[in-house]
XYZ file of C-alpha atoms in Angstrom:
758
model
C 119.452 59.247 103.028
C 122.432 61.497 102.298
C 121.785 65.011 101.031
C 123.598 64.249 97.765
C 121.333 61.248 97.164
C 118.264 63.418 97.794
C 119.519 65.944 95.275
C 120.077 63.333 92.545
C 116.657 61.860 93.251
C 115.052 65.291 92.813
C 116.950 65.924 89.548
C 115.937 62.524 88.229
C 112.262 63.029 88.922
C 112.123 66.508 87.405
C 114.057 65.472 84.313
C 111.443 62.808 83.576
C 108.616 65.333 83.612
C 108.099 68.521 81.572
C 109.146 70.789 84.473
C 106.279 69.687 86.662
C 105.152 71.888 89.374
C 101.554 70.918 93.145
C 98.061 71.375 94.307
C 95.541 71.547 91.484
C 92.019 72.884 91.237
C 90.732 69.902 89.274
C 89.003 66.690 90.260
C 89.095 63.037 89.225
C 86.711 60.244 88.315
C 87.266 56.526 88.290
C 85.219 53.346 88.424
C 84.735 49.712 87.419
C 82.724 48.307 84.496
C 80.976 44.963 85.218
C 78.422 42.697 83.524
C 75.239 41.421 85.273
C 77.148 38.467 86.777
C 79.808 40.722 88.326
C 82.501 39.836 85.799
C 84.755 42.704 84.702
C 84.209 44.189 81.242
C 87.483 45.253 79.561
C 87.686 47.538 76.549
C 84.476 49.481 77.239
C 84.377 53.093 75.995
C 83.553 55.719 78.612
C 82.495 59.159 77.397
C 82.305 62.206 79.628
C 80.092 65.086 78.433
C 79.732 68.537 79.960
C 76.457 69.693 78.407
C 76.930 73.249 79.702
C 80.035 73.844 77.569
C 79.906 71.028 75.028
C 83.184 69.594 76.308
C 83.578 65.846 75.566
C 86.253 63.492 76.954
C 86.613 59.746 76.420
C 88.749 56.852 77.614
C 88.807 53.068 77.458
C 88.515 50.637 80.346
C 91.612 48.507 80.923
C 91.893 44.750 81.014
C 90.663 44.750 84.621
C 87.559 46.773 83.755
C 88.910 49.895 85.456
C 88.587 53.368 83.928
C 89.886 56.718 85.128
C 89.763 60.427 84.289
C 92.633 61.621 86.510
C 92.404 65.404 85.926
C 89.169 67.041 84.805
C 87.452 70.329 85.492
C 84.789 70.162 88.203
C 81.337 70.214 86.575
C 78.114 68.257 86.179
C 78.821 65.482 83.668
C 76.914 62.842 81.763
C 78.947 59.618 81.879
C 78.135 57.120 79.114
C 79.519 53.572 78.841
C 79.417 51.613 75.572
C 80.553 48.009 75.197
C 79.977 45.383 72.533
C 77.053 43.112 73.390
C 75.672 45.450 76.074
C 73.205 48.306 76.086
C 74.641 51.793 76.566
C 74.329 53.072 80.120
C 74.549 56.718 81.228
C 74.810 58.321 84.629
C 74.878 61.976 85.609
C 77.191 63.079 88.385
C 78.304 66.449 89.716
C 82.038 66.192 90.306
C 83.396 68.629 92.880
C 86.837 70.179 93.227
C 89.537 67.948 94.789
C 86.831 65.411 95.726
C 87.755 62.093 94.050
C 84.586 60.463 92.729
C 83.912 56.779 92.072
C 81.107 55.860 89.678
C 80.777 52.143 88.866
C 78.671 50.625 86.098
C 76.860 47.282 85.827
C 75.868 46.835 82.185
C 72.812 44.930 81.003
C 72.120 43.072 77.780
C 68.764 44.816 77.199
C 68.468 46.877 74.066
C 67.383 50.187 75.625
C 69.937 52.536 77.129
C 69.594 53.541 80.798
C 70.266 56.919 82.433
C 70.785 57.108 86.214
C 71.414 60.170 88.419
C 74.251 59.498 90.890
C 75.013 63.126 91.813
C 74.586 62.639 95.553
C 76.662 59.477 95.891
C 79.445 60.898 93.743
C 79.824 63.776 96.193
C 79.337 62.327 99.638
C 81.268 59.052 99.866
C 85.038 59.182 99.501
C 86.254 55.744 98.436
C 89.622 56.877 97.071
C 91.797 58.143 99.945
C 91.834 59.031 103.665
C 91.425 62.804 103.390
C 88.889 64.354 105.768
C 86.595 67.166 104.748
C 83.788 67.926 102.365
C 82.903 69.750 99.180
C 80.071 72.143 98.429
C 78.594 73.262 95.139
C 77.205 76.710 94.407
C 73.670 75.750 95.390
C 74.833 74.795 98.882
C 77.107 77.857 99.131
C 74.153 80.112 98.314
C 71.843 78.298 100.732
C 74.133 78.497 103.774
C 73.692 81.712 105.799
C 76.773 83.949 105.840
C 76.956 87.436 107.295
C 80.017 88.387 105.240
C 79.217 86.286 102.123
C 82.914 85.317 102.128
C 83.113 81.670 101.039
C 86.170 80.591 103.129
C 84.185 81.504 106.263
C 82.124 78.370 105.630
C 85.114 76.314 106.763
C 83.993 77.121 110.294
C 81.106 74.661 109.802
C 83.439 71.678 109.393
C 83.923 69.122 112.194
C 87.097 69.691 114.199
C 87.164 73.454 113.613
C 87.311 76.061 116.380
C 86.597 79.472 114.882
C 86.432 82.920 116.418
C 86.540 86.227 114.498
C 90.015 87.385 113.459
C 91.746 88.553 116.625
C 95.398 87.946 115.789
C 95.380 84.912 118.080
C 96.718 81.800 116.349
C 94.150 79.675 118.214
C 91.190 81.540 116.703
C 90.543 79.286 113.763
C 92.319 76.103 114.774
C 91.613 73.006 112.676
C 92.094 69.704 114.507
C 94.397 71.479 116.954
C 96.633 73.106 114.332
C 97.478 76.800 114.294
C 95.024 79.039 112.474
C 97.760 80.631 110.353
C 98.605 77.228 108.823
C 95.538 77.029 106.601
C 96.157 76.934 102.850
C 93.703 78.902 100.694
C 93.796 78.468 96.912
C 91.611 79.935 94.184
C 91.585 78.099 90.841
C 94.659 76.200 92.028
C 96.774 79.283 92.870
C 98.068 80.478 96.248
C 95.691 83.047 97.805
C 97.216 83.141 101.293
C 97.801 86.228 103.399
C 101.590 85.964 103.691
C 101.865 88.536 106.511
C 98.883 88.165 108.857
C 97.737 84.594 108.267
C 94.239 85.106 109.652
C 92.099 81.965 109.768
C 90.175 81.060 106.596
C 91.024 84.386 104.969
C 92.609 84.789 101.567
C 94.047 87.901 99.966
C 91.327 87.991 97.319
C 87.799 88.023 98.676
C 85.606 85.330 97.130
C 81.908 86.126 96.912
C 79.153 83.552 96.985
C 78.051 84.393 93.444
C 81.564 83.957 92.033
C 82.427 80.501 93.434
C 81.159 77.437 91.620
C 82.271 75.108 94.402
C 84.831 74.617 97.120
C 86.505 71.753 98.913
C 87.871 71.735 102.454
C 90.300 69.031 103.571
C 90.725 69.294 107.342
C 93.179 66.414 107.680
C 95.046 63.494 106.048
C 95.755 65.334 102.796
C 97.609 63.459 100.077
C 101.060 64.400 98.825
C 99.608 66.633 96.091
C 98.337 69.108 98.752
C 100.751 71.135 100.805
C 102.314 74.510 101.683
C 101.218 74.206 105.315
C 99.939 71.778 107.899
C 96.422 73.169 108.354
C 93.196 72.890 106.415
C 93.447 72.859 102.611
C 90.783 75.146 101.104
C 90.287 74.904 97.336
C 87.845 77.140 95.439
C 86.801 77.199 91.799
C 85.464 80.291 90.030
C 82.274 80.048 87.994
C 82.601 79.690 84.237
C 80.330 80.754 81.430
C 78.268 78.159 79.577
C 76.454 77.826 76.268
C 73.450 79.540 77.848
C 73.352 83.059 79.208
C 72.728 83.217 82.924
C 72.859 85.978 85.489
C 71.645 87.286 88.800
C 71.166 90.538 90.687
C 70.699 90.925 94.429
C 70.509 93.393 97.274
C 70.532 92.682 101.013
C 69.664 95.417 103.514
C 69.826 95.504 107.293
C 68.417 98.736 108.815
C 69.045 100.327 112.196
C 65.484 99.895 113.497
C 66.143 96.157 113.944
C 68.978 96.833 116.405
C 68.831 97.104 120.209
C 71.030 99.657 121.936
C 74.405 98.504 123.203
C 74.222 98.102 127.012
C 77.285 100.274 127.641
C 76.071 102.942 125.240
C 72.686 102.979 126.959
C 74.243 103.371 130.413
C 76.511 106.179 129.195
C 73.529 107.981 127.666
C 71.504 107.661 130.863
C 74.435 108.922 132.984
C 74.765 111.931 130.685
C 71.022 112.643 130.632
C 70.713 111.699 126.965
C 67.884 109.712 125.359
C 68.204 105.975 124.796
C 69.203 105.848 121.109
C 71.090 102.875 119.648
C 74.108 103.442 117.446
C 73.647 103.400 113.703
C 73.716 100.042 111.913
C 72.970 100.080 108.193
C 74.349 97.308 106.007
C 73.841 97.035 102.271
C 75.256 94.222 100.144
C 74.404 94.362 96.464
C 75.776 93.003 93.236
C 75.194 91.274 89.928
C 76.700 88.516 87.818
C 76.381 87.429 84.211
C 77.863 84.615 82.150
C 77.424 83.063 78.754
C 78.978 82.121 75.401
C 81.126 84.349 73.233
C 81.479 81.504 70.735
C 79.392 78.387 71.295
C 81.320 75.364 72.611
C 84.568 77.363 72.370
C 84.744 80.659 74.241
C 82.826 81.638 77.397
C 82.799 84.514 79.849
C 81.686 85.138 83.424
C 81.719 88.462 85.290
C 80.511 89.569 88.705
C 80.578 92.669 90.874
C 79.683 92.873 94.552
C 79.696 95.873 96.866
C 79.249 96.226 100.604
C 78.334 99.519 102.253
C 78.289 99.635 106.020
C 77.259 102.745 107.911
C 77.383 101.491 111.449
C 78.610 102.504 114.863
C 81.213 100.825 117.036
C 81.018 101.112 120.799
C 84.169 102.838 122.118
C 85.273 103.229 125.737
C 88.049 105.638 126.732
C 89.586 106.406 130.127
C 89.205 110.099 131.020
C 89.131 112.396 134.049
C 86.136 112.844 136.306
C 84.773 116.376 136.660
C 86.320 116.811 140.138
C 89.724 115.529 139.077
C 89.713 117.777 136.008
C 89.169 120.714 138.405
C 92.354 119.852 140.332
C 90.908 117.761 143.175
C 92.407 114.418 144.180
C 90.192 111.650 145.569
C 91.237 108.611 147.575
C 90.124 106.144 150.252
C 91.758 106.272 153.659
C 92.920 103.338 155.740
C 89.392 102.917 157.131
C 87.947 102.743 153.622
C 86.273 106.141 153.812
C 86.291 108.423 150.742
C 88.447 111.519 151.064
C 89.182 114.497 148.829
C 92.212 116.765 148.551
C 91.577 120.248 147.185
C 94.080 121.870 144.797
C 95.648 123.702 147.761
C 95.941 120.399 149.659
C 97.698 118.862 146.667
C 100.044 121.870 146.516
C 100.878 121.456 150.212
C 101.752 117.776 149.730
C 103.787 118.661 146.634
C 105.746 121.424 148.391
C 108.896 119.304 148.524
C 109.128 119.089 144.749
C 112.644 120.255 143.820
C 111.962 121.471 140.291
C 108.762 123.234 141.421
C 110.770 125.729 143.509
C 113.143 126.824 140.740
C 112.840 129.414 138.012
C 112.787 126.669 135.393
C 109.248 125.694 136.426
C 106.837 128.681 136.546
C 103.748 126.993 138.018
C 104.897 126.041 141.522
C 103.778 122.953 143.492
C 100.333 121.428 143.038
C 98.166 120.610 140.025
C 99.893 121.396 136.764
C 97.738 123.766 134.654
C 98.823 122.044 131.432
C 97.743 118.694 132.880
C 94.351 120.187 133.821
C 94.074 121.613 130.316
C 94.826 118.169 128.906
C 92.133 116.557 131.082
C 89.569 119.167 130.066
C 90.369 118.817 126.367
C 88.541 115.478 126.505
C 84.958 114.710 127.480
C 84.530 113.979 131.179
C 83.700 110.521 132.506
C 80.153 109.214 132.057
C 80.762 105.803 133.670
C 83.066 103.697 135.804
C 83.947 100.850 133.436
C 87.626 101.867 133.540
C 89.815 104.023 135.796
C 89.766 104.103 139.595
C 86.162 105.322 139.683
C 86.842 108.637 141.472
C 89.716 110.353 139.653
C 89.449 108.624 136.296
C 86.424 106.950 134.802
C 85.148 105.725 131.500
C 83.681 107.650 128.627
C 81.602 105.444 126.320
C 80.155 106.517 123.012
C 79.006 105.083 119.700
C 81.557 106.038 117.062
C 81.007 105.920 113.303
C 82.912 103.021 111.753
C 81.856 102.938 108.095
C 83.435 100.880 105.375
C 83.047 100.343 101.665
C 83.996 97.058 99.961
C 84.137 96.505 96.196
C 84.914 93.232 94.405
C 85.112 92.742 90.632
C 85.842 89.344 89.045
C 86.027 88.335 85.366
C 86.819 84.892 83.953
C 87.261 83.726 80.344
C 87.312 80.050 79.304
C 88.565 78.868 75.918
C 88.453 75.347 74.490
C 90.430 75.422 71.223
C 90.259 71.604 70.875
C 89.425 68.463 72.797
C 93.001 68.427 74.109
C 93.142 71.880 75.722
C 91.018 73.859 78.111
C 92.418 77.320 78.817
C 91.160 79.950 81.245
C 92.168 83.338 82.595
C 90.703 85.047 85.646
C 91.159 88.591 86.934
C 90.068 90.254 90.173
C 90.186 93.796 91.568
C 89.343 94.991 95.078
C 88.973 98.466 96.551
C 88.078 98.535 100.240
C 88.024 101.602 102.469
C 87.459 101.507 106.228
C 87.292 104.554 108.486
C 88.474 103.580 111.956
C 86.597 104.694 115.075
C 87.058 108.179 116.471
C 89.317 108.826 119.420
C 86.556 111.113 120.740
C 83.301 112.355 119.174
C 83.722 114.938 116.443
C 87.429 114.257 115.805
C 86.918 112.178 112.684
C 88.357 108.712 111.992
C 91.508 107.787 113.901
C 92.946 106.378 110.693
C 91.805 105.224 107.265
C 92.539 101.707 106.031
C 92.552 101.009 102.282
C 92.905 97.607 100.608
C 93.545 97.540 96.856
C 94.561 93.897 96.388
C 94.364 92.405 92.916
C 95.204 89.211 91.073
C 95.295 87.434 87.731
C 95.304 83.654 87.230
C 95.643 81.614 84.037
C 95.790 77.909 83.334
C 95.760 75.188 80.701
C 94.638 71.591 81.122
C 96.292 69.587 78.343
C 95.001 66.091 77.563
C 98.111 64.624 75.978
C 96.403 61.242 75.660
C 93.582 59.404 77.352
C 96.062 58.269 80.032
C 98.379 61.303 80.271
C 97.194 64.771 81.367
C 99.116 67.895 82.361
C 97.606 70.845 84.223
C 99.614 74.073 84.551
C 98.633 77.304 86.300
C 100.216 80.719 86.742
C 99.036 83.327 89.209
C 100.019 86.820 90.242
C 98.296 87.908 93.449
C 99.294 91.264 94.904
C 98.157 91.996 98.420
C 98.141 95.753 98.933
C 96.945 97.760 101.904
C 97.664 101.028 103.660
C 96.824 102.501 107.049
C 96.914 106.280 106.912
C 97.190 107.767 110.380
C 96.427 111.293 111.574
C 99.220 111.503 114.144
C 101.871 114.124 113.511
C 104.950 114.886 115.566
C 106.024 113.697 119.010
C 103.562 113.150 121.876
C 103.563 113.128 125.666
C 101.058 110.529 126.909
C 99.384 110.322 130.302
C 99.833 106.768 131.549
C 96.578 104.937 132.341
C 94.529 107.602 130.534
C 93.430 107.769 126.919
C 95.183 110.068 124.496
C 93.419 113.342 123.809
C 93.547 112.672 120.071
C 94.575 109.837 117.787
C 98.337 109.355 117.501
C 98.107 106.826 114.686
C 100.959 106.619 112.198
C 101.062 105.658 108.526
C 102.155 102.431 106.865
C 101.892 101.121 103.307
C 102.421 97.438 102.467
C 102.415 95.462 99.236
C 103.055 91.723 98.958
C 103.149 90.525 95.332
C 103.317 86.737 94.883
C 104.177 85.019 91.603
C 103.060 81.396 91.616
C 103.492 78.544 89.113
C 101.756 75.219 89.745
C 101.998 72.147 87.509
C 100.640 68.601 87.865
C 101.238 65.678 85.517
C 99.003 62.605 85.838
C 99.630 59.269 84.133
C 97.232 56.325 84.325
C 98.817 52.922 83.738
C 96.700 49.871 84.409
C 95.584 49.950 88.035
C 98.011 52.780 88.896
C 97.516 56.535 88.706
C 100.859 58.310 89.011
C 101.125 62.006 89.808
C 104.154 64.245 89.929
C 104.258 67.990 90.263
C 105.356 70.985 92.229
C 104.661 74.522 93.312
C 106.999 77.547 93.027
C 106.324 80.877 94.692
C 108.314 84.105 94.469
C 107.252 86.380 97.318
C 108.136 90.042 97.792
C 107.128 92.120 100.788
C 107.451 95.916 100.613
C 106.851 98.095 103.686
C 106.845 101.889 103.999
C 106.114 103.165 107.516
C 106.860 105.817 110.148
C 105.364 103.840 113.032
C 108.676 103.426 114.914
C 110.509 106.629 114.049
C 108.928 109.228 116.364
C 109.987 110.194 119.891
C 107.637 110.057 122.875
C 107.331 110.649 126.602
C 105.055 109.381 129.365
C 103.830 110.394 132.809
C 104.364 106.782 133.886
C 104.462 107.125 137.725
C 106.418 103.891 138.141
C 109.534 105.696 136.831
C 109.472 108.281 139.639
C 111.298 106.124 142.181
C 110.423 106.082 145.888
C 106.981 106.709 147.383
C 104.494 109.257 146.113
C 104.169 112.217 148.547
C 101.225 112.128 150.916
C 100.423 108.446 150.407
C 100.742 107.437 154.054
C 97.040 107.802 154.901
C 95.795 105.938 151.831
C 94.365 102.437 152.099
C 96.544 99.656 150.718
C 93.894 98.748 148.152
C 93.928 102.277 146.693
C 97.652 103.061 147.011
C 98.468 102.231 143.385
C 95.554 104.314 142.090
C 96.608 107.210 144.355
C 100.143 107.083 142.983
C 98.849 107.232 139.404
C 96.368 110.042 140.074
C 98.854 112.210 142.014
C 101.665 111.868 139.452
C 99.377 112.689 136.526
C 97.778 115.636 138.348
C 101.067 117.390 139.147
C 102.328 116.747 135.599
C 105.413 114.592 136.140
C 106.997 113.259 132.942
C 109.716 110.866 134.154
C 109.872 108.549 131.132
C 111.301 109.412 127.694
C 111.334 107.040 124.724
C 113.849 107.746 121.989
C 113.786 106.093 118.571
C 117.012 105.636 116.637
C 116.839 104.585 112.995
C 119.728 104.242 110.599
C 119.983 103.643 106.897
C 122.705 101.058 106.284
C 125.022 102.546 103.672
C 127.709 99.847 103.769
C 128.772 96.923 106.000
C 130.567 99.414 108.254
C 128.648 102.704 107.931
C 125.137 104.095 108.243
C 123.205 107.369 108.237
C 121.059 108.452 111.196
C 117.553 109.200 109.936
C 115.660 112.264 111.187
C 112.735 112.166 113.596
C 109.613 110.841 111.845
C 111.396 109.579 108.737
C 109.720 106.784 106.797
C 111.448 103.401 106.820
C 111.467 101.323 103.637
C 111.953 97.563 103.675
C 111.889 95.206 100.691
C 111.983 91.496 101.514
C 112.158 88.622 99.048
C 111.974 84.831 99.235
C 111.580 81.807 96.974
C 109.565 78.764 97.979
C 109.564 75.470 96.112
C 107.651 72.224 96.648
C 107.559 69.026 94.653
C 105.777 65.726 95.156
C 105.388 62.274 93.643
C 102.395 60.029 94.314
C 100.765 56.800 93.193
C 97.149 55.764 93.660
C 97.101 51.991 93.215
C 93.875 50.016 92.921
C 94.829 46.378 93.659
C 91.141 45.458 93.485
C 87.934 47.262 92.481
C 87.126 47.767 96.173
C 90.489 49.055 97.425
C 92.714 52.051 96.689
C 96.186 52.521 98.216
C 97.682 55.990 97.879
C 101.288 56.703 98.814
C 103.731 59.478 98.020
C 106.128 62.067 99.381
C 106.196 65.877 99.349
C 109.339 67.963 99.751
C 109.313 71.651 100.700
C 112.200 74.107 100.392
C 111.698 77.524 102.008
C 114.262 80.241 101.391
C 114.735 82.593 104.334
C 113.304 86.024 103.397
C 115.986 88.696 103.078
C 116.080 92.469 102.600
C 117.002 93.171 98.995
C 118.589 96.614 99.571
C 120.838 95.591 102.461
C 118.712 96.998 105.313
C 119.153 93.900 107.450
C 121.195 93.228 110.585
C 121.663 90.250 112.889
C 123.827 89.305 115.915
C 127.447 88.660 115.099
C 127.517 85.479 117.223
C 125.365 82.361 117.478
C 122.717 83.404 120.011
C 121.784 79.782 120.721
C 125.348 79.122 121.886
C 125.261 82.401 123.817
C 122.199 81.277 125.771
C 123.684 77.843 126.464
C 126.820 79.489 127.874
C 124.687 81.730 130.093
C 122.837 78.683 131.363
C 126.062 76.817 132.114
C 127.488 79.853 133.930
C 124.316 80.283 135.995
C 124.446 76.642 137.070
C 127.974 77.324 138.322
C 126.841 80.490 140.166
C 128.766 82.665 137.735
C 127.781 85.607 135.547
C 128.087 85.408 131.777
C 126.683 88.545 130.124
C 128.826 89.593 127.157
C 127.380 92.309 124.945
C 125.477 91.283 121.854
C 126.689 93.084 118.753
C 124.801 93.426 115.484
C 126.128 93.837 111.951
C 124.681 93.987 108.411
C 123.961 90.541 107.052
C 121.964 88.652 104.439
C 122.460 87.646 100.789
C 122.835 91.314 99.794
C 126.225 91.226 101.512
C 126.972 87.604 100.650
C 126.308 86.569 104.251
C 123.837 84.165 105.922
C 120.228 85.148 106.465
C 118.211 85.462 109.662
C 118.063 81.657 109.947
C 119.191 78.671 107.823
C 117.164 77.745 104.764
C 114.439 75.168 105.505
C 115.293 72.406 103.029
C 114.904 69.071 104.816
C 111.097 69.016 104.963
C 110.402 65.608 103.458
C 106.794 64.622 104.151
C 105.731 61.042 103.319
C 101.986 60.387 102.989
C 100.042 57.123 103.007
C 96.355 56.298 102.701
C 94.255 53.212 102.167
C 90.531 53.140 101.333
C 88.424 49.980 101.251
C 84.826 50.018 100.060
C 83.091 46.653 100.542
C 79.837 48.062 99.133
C 78.409 51.279 97.690
C 77.418 52.596 101.137
C 80.595 51.895 103.108
C 84.136 53.295 102.984
C 86.793 52.243 105.492
C 89.836 54.513 105.374
C 93.203 54.862 107.102
C 95.799 57.565 106.594
C 99.098 58.826 107.993
C 101.621 61.446 107.056
C 104.086 64.124 108.105
C 103.009 67.773 107.694
C 105.149 70.896 108.145
C 104.207 74.366 109.326
C 104.836 77.237 106.935
C 106.559 80.390 108.167
C 108.616 83.211 106.749
C 107.173 86.591 105.773
C 105.317 87.264 109.011
C 108.230 86.160 111.183
C 110.882 88.178 109.369
C 108.628 91.246 109.350
C 108.266 91.091 113.141
C 112.002 90.523 113.609
C 112.798 93.500 111.398
C 110.568 95.745 113.519
C 111.536 94.457 116.957
C 114.892 92.720 116.618
C 117.006 94.921 114.346
C 118.932 96.505 117.189
C 121.286 99.292 116.190
C 119.525 99.818 112.882
C 116.073 100.379 114.359
C 116.016 100.758 118.138
C 113.647 102.179 120.701
C 115.046 102.943 124.162
C 113.109 104.184 127.191
C 115.129 106.134 129.770
C 114.427 108.350 132.809
């Protein structure tokens, strides 16, 4: 299809719908009405009642006996069917988020009405599409054990999921082989994804077990109405108030006396002559929730607060000097494997050929450098051999305080002004503080991490008619976090040894996301049509000094040539000898300079001073739309087909602080390859220049606009206990904010460069 045809098709679809935007946080119900002989009953009235809020919906079965409620709030409903000549029949069913439910009725001619509970069957058997996954209500969420009480963590229990704690590795949280950063987390239908880190199963806003009414996880074969990324689709619904007041209070405590000592901590204590005392581990999780009516059947509220207080230790291992090495001795193994020691005078004799040592510019002379010895002795001495060479450097293990404080506040209001509208608004605040481990005991936290993310979500489900429903949502979720370091100034580091104190720097990040989601559903005979879309406006603001300081290193590999006196050292210890000798005599052969410029114009910039903070402000728009039809050719079969289209704008720096190569680097690499195959050299310099929409120039990469993703599913249910399903589709990975952030830090040569020289 030509691009122009695609554009006209998009315009045509959107013009037929009241600016429809994708993925909802509702559910659906459908079924077939039959008489005792199995004949279809047309014209029956189906009434849906939510007794908790007094909400009542109704529809009429079509000529084929089919009925449908295409978009309804997840809840426990009483479903009542009335038809002329038949007794009323009622069933209760708990309908879960994004879990299509099928509840069929076989009416009888007896005079008494019948009530049947079908809650279990309505949840467990998917007879509508080919999506894989499961839903869970609040009772199940509360019953499942969870150390963090973070609801998305429960995704790890799904089949096909490989989950490890967040480690920054894209395989730690893979779903059916997909990358962990391709999961899609939504809360009340709104994007809750970490745009920068993309850790598995983790949203920006923390969802507590007491705040979530239910959640749905689709691990594969999602329909066209679900998107953003190719991984698992995680949908959560916040609790609502009801016509009855309800609440809860709780407190969980884990004390230190239930904890065994860490093996490494125990060994370090024994080596230092200290008693066997495990590190502190005290965890307290407490909170409360309350919900109820403000005005019966009309206005409801729900509020919850949860706090976590952790006073626990983290085992830390540093590489430090041994007592003999800190005194100026050098240890090694000779060619026969025997241990040998060089006294400070022996080291001075080997170092006698040092050129700088015999000039007036260096006052200490050959041998151990007194400043190096002072550096070694400013740290605790080794109490183990977990790291280092075991004779000159060893390990120092200790249990460091690593406390944190987490606070989560959530409030939701629901308003039902009439049978046609159901409106809600939800707000959440977080304030988390984590003190990182100490560099060495008594130095205090290496840095302090604060998260103050917040969000507000609102929505309206409008029942235009019994066959036409529109659901619109707006959300503003601002991810905000800072890492305040204690490092100040430039540092000289000893290679292969720990720093004497923390050199952490400071960064502040905020990522506000505005999100509009709209879905329009129209039921016509045996067809249920859906059209909608999802628009996101993403900003990313960074303020950091992490790459603006200078530094130097004792890295012995920059010395060139052989280390003096290494001829009698065994081959297996030669590398360790080189490191120990170079550090002991205080060589500093490696200097790293940072150069940072503020781009003032396309042709000029200002060199920033050492340690200056860099400010970056990125922006991007993302838009998705879809169209879908669920066709029921017979009461036992549903065919779902549709297409989803994603357009991802390349993030760009809004104040012009963006550079890129002036040539096509792909072509540059191809030319290098061709030259190499001809035994020739092709190495022209790469030049960088300001670019991006700020200057009316292209971005880092072309806009992603050809992501058309068709979806198809068929479900056949020969009886109430069997569902045979088949699905296929194309799914696209989502990228942008994380990638451009990394490129800005590591690929903006000339504007932000770090160069290491002798």
